[in-house]
PDB file of C-alpha atoms in Angstrom:
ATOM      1  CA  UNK A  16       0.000   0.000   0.000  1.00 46.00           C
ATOM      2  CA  UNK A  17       1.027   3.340  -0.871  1.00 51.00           C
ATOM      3  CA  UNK A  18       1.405   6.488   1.700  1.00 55.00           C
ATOM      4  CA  UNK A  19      -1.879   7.920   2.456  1.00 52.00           C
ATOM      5  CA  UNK A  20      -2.354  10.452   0.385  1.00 52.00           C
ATOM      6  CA  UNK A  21      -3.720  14.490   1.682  1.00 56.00           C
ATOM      7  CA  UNK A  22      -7.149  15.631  -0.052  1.00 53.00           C
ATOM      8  CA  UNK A  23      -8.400  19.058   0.024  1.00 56.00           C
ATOM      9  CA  UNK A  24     -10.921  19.960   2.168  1.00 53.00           C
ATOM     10  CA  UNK A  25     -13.669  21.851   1.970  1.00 54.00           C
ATOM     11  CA  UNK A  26     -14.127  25.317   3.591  1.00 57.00           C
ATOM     12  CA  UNK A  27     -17.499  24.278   5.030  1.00 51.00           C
ATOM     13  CA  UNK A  28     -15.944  21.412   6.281  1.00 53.00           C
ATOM     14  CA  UNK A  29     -14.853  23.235   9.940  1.00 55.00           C
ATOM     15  CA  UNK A  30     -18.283  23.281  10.827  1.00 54.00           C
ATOM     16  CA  UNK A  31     -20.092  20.610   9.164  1.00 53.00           C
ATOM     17  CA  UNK A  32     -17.573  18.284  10.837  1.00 57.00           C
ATOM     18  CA  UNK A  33     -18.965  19.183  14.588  1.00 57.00           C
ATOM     19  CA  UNK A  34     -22.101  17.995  13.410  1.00 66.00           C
ATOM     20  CA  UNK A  35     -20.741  14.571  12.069  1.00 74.00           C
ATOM     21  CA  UNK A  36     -20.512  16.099   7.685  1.00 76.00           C
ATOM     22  CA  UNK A  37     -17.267  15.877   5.872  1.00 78.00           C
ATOM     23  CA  UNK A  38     -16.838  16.734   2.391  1.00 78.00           C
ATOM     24  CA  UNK A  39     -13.926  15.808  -0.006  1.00 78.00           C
ATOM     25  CA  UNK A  40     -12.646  16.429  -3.548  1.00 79.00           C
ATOM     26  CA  UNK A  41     -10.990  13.747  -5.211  1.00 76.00           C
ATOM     27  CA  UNK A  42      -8.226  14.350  -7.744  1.00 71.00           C
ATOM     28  CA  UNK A  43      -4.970  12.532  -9.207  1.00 61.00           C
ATOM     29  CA  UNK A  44      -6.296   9.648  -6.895  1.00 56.00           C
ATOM     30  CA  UNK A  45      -5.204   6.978  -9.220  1.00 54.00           C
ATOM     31  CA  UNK A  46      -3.839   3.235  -8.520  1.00 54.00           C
ATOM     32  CA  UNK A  47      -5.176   3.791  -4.439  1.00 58.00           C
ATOM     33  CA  UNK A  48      -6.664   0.958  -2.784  1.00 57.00           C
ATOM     34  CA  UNK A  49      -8.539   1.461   0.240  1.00 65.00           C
ATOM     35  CA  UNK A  50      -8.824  -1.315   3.088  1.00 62.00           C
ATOM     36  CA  UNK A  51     -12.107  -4.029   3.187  1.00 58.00           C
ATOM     37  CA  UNK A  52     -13.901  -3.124   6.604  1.00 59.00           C
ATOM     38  CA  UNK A  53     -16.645  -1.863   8.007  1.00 62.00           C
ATOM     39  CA  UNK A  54     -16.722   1.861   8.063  1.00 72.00           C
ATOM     40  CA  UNK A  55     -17.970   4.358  11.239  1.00 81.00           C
ATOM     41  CA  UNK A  56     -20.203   6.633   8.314  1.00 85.00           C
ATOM     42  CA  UNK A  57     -22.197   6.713   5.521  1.00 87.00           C
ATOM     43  CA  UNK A  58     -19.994   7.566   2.147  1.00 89.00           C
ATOM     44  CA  UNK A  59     -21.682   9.145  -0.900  1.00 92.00           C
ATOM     45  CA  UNK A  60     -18.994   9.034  -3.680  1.00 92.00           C
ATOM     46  CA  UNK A  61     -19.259  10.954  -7.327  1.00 92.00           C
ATOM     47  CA  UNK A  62     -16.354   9.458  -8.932  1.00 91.00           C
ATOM     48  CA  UNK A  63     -15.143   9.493 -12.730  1.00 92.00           C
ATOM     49  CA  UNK A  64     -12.021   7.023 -13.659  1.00 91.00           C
ATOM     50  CA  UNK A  65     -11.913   3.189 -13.323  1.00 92.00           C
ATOM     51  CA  UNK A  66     -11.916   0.897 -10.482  1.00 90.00           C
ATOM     52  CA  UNK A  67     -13.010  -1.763  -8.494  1.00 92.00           C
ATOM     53  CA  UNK A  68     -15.565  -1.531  -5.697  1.00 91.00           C
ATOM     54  CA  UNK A  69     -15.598  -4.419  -3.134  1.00 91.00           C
ATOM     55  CA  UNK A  70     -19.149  -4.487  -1.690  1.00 89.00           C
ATOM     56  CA  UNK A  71     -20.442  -7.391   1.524  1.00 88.00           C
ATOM     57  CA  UNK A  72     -20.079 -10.659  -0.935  1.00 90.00           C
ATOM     58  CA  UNK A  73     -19.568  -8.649  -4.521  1.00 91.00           C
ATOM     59  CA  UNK A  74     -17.571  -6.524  -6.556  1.00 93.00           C
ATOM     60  CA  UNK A  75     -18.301  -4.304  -8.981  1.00 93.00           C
ATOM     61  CA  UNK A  76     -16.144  -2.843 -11.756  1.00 94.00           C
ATOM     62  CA  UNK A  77     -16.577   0.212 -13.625  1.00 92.00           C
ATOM     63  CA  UNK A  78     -15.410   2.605 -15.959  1.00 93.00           C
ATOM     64  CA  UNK A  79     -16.744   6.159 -16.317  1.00 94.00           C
ATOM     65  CA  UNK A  80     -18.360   8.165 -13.563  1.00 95.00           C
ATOM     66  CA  UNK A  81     -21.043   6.560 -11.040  1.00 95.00           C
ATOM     67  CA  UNK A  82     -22.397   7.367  -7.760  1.00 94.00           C
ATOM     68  CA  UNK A  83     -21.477   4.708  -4.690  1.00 94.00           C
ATOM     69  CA  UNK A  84     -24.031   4.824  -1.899  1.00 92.00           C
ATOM     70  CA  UNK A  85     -21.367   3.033   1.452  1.00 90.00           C
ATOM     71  CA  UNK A  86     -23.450   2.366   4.651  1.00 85.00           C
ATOM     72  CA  UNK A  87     -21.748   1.498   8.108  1.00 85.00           C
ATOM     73  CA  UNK A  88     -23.106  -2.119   8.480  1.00 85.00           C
ATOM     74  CA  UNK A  89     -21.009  -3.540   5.289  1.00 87.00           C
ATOM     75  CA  UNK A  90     -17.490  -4.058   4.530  1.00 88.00           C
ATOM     76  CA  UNK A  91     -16.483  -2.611   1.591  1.00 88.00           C
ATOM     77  CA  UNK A  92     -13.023  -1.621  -0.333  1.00 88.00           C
ATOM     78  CA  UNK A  93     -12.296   0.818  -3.461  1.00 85.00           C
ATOM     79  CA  UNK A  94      -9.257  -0.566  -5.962  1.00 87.00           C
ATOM     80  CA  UNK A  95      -8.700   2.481  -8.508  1.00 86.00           C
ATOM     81  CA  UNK A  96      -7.345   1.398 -12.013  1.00 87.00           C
ATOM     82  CA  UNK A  97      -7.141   4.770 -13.368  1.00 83.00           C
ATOM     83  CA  UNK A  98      -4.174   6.838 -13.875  1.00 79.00           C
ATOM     84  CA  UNK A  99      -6.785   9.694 -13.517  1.00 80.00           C
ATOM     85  CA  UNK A 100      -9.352   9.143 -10.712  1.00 80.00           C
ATOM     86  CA  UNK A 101     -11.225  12.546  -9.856  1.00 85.00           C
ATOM     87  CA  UNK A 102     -14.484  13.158  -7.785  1.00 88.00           C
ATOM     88  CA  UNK A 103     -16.181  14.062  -4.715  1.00 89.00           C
ATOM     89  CA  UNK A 104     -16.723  12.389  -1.471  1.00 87.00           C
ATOM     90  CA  UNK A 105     -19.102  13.157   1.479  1.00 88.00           C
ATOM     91  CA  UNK A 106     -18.999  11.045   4.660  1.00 86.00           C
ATOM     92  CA  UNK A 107     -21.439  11.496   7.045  1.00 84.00           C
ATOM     93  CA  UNK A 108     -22.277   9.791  10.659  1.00 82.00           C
ATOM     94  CA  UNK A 109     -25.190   8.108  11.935  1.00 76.00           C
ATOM     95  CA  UNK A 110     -25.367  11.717  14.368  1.00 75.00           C
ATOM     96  CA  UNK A 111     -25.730  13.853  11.490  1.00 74.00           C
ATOM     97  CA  UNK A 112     -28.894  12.188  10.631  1.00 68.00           C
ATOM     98  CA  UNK A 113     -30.130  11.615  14.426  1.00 68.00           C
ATOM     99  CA  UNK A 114     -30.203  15.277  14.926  1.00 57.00           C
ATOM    100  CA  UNK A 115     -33.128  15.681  12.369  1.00 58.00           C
ATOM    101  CA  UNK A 116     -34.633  12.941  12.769  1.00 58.00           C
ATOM    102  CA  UNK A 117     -33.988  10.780   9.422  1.00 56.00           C
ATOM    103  CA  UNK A 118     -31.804   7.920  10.646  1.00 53.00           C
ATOM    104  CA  UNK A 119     -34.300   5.422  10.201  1.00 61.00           C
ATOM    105  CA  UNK A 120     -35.575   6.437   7.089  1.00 65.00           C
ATOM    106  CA  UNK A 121     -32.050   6.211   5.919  1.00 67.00           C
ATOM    107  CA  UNK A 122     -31.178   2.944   6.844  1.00 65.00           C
ATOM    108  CA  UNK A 123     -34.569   1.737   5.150  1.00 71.00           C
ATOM    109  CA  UNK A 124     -33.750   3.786   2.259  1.00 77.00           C
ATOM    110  CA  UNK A 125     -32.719   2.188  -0.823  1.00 76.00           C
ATOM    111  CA  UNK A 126     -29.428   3.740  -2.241  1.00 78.00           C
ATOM    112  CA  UNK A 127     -28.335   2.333   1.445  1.00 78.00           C
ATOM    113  CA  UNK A 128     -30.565  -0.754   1.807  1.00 78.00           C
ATOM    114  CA  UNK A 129     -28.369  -4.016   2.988  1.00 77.00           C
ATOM    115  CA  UNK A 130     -28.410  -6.184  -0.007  1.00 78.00           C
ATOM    116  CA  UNK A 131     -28.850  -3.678  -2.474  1.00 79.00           C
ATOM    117  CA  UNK A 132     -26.922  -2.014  -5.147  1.00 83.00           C
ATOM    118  CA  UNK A 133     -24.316   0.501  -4.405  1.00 89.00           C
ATOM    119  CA  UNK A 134     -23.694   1.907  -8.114  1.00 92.00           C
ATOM    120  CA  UNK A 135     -25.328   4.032  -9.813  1.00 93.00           C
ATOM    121  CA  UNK A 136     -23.903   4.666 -13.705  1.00 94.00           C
ATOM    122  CA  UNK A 137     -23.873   8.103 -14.225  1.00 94.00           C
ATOM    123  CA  UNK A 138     -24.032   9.407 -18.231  1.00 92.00           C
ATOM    124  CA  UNK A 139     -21.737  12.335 -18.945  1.00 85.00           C
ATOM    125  CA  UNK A 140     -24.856  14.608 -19.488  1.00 87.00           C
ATOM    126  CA  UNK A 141     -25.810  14.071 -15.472  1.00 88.00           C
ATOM    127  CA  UNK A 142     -22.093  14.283 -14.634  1.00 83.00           C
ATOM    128  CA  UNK A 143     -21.811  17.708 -16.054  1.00 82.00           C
ATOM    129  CA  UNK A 144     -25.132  19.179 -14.489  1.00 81.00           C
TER     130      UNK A 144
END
């Protein structure tokens, strides 16, 4: 594994952090792996480039940009194959949601449903709006 590399942070990310929000952008992240656990957040990932995405019992490989929808209760990895990786990420904790009220609905929702589908293929149309 290679050193862990520094992302830029957002400006809004001072506060939204208190409250359990990070945001990152995601660029020249190529050949990165990330480790297979179980994370302490939800991730929401826009991502354009190639890689691998190691989901529970699955893995899914994709070229092009796609949304990933990562939930706390399953193990997952990331394997970019891109020389150019670039994107967004958003973690957020179970907290964030607690304070309005949503956690539930989010667990039962299903871009984070156990079982389901993690990927969404984004067109380049979407991508640019």
């Amino acid at each position: 594994m290679g050193a862990k590399i520094e992302r830029p942070v957002s400006e809004f990310n001072t506060e939204l952090k208190l409250k359990g929000f990070n945001v990152w952008q995601l660029e020249a992240d190529s050949h990165a792996t990330r480790i297979y656990n179980r994370k302490d957040f939800y991730k929401i990932c826009l991502t354009t480039g190639k890689s691998i995405v190691h989901y529970a019992d699955r893995s899914f490989e994709h070229e092009g940009t796609i949304l990933f929808f990562g939930n706390p209760h399953v193990p997952y990895s990331w394997e970019t194959l891109s020389t150019t990786y670039a994107g967004y990420t958003v973690l957020f904790s179970e907290d964030f949601f607690s304070a309005s009220e949503r956690s539930e609905s989010l667990q039962h929702s299903p871009l984070f449903k156990i079982g389901g589908t993690p990927i969404i293929k984004i067109d380049e149309g979407k991508r640019d709006f």
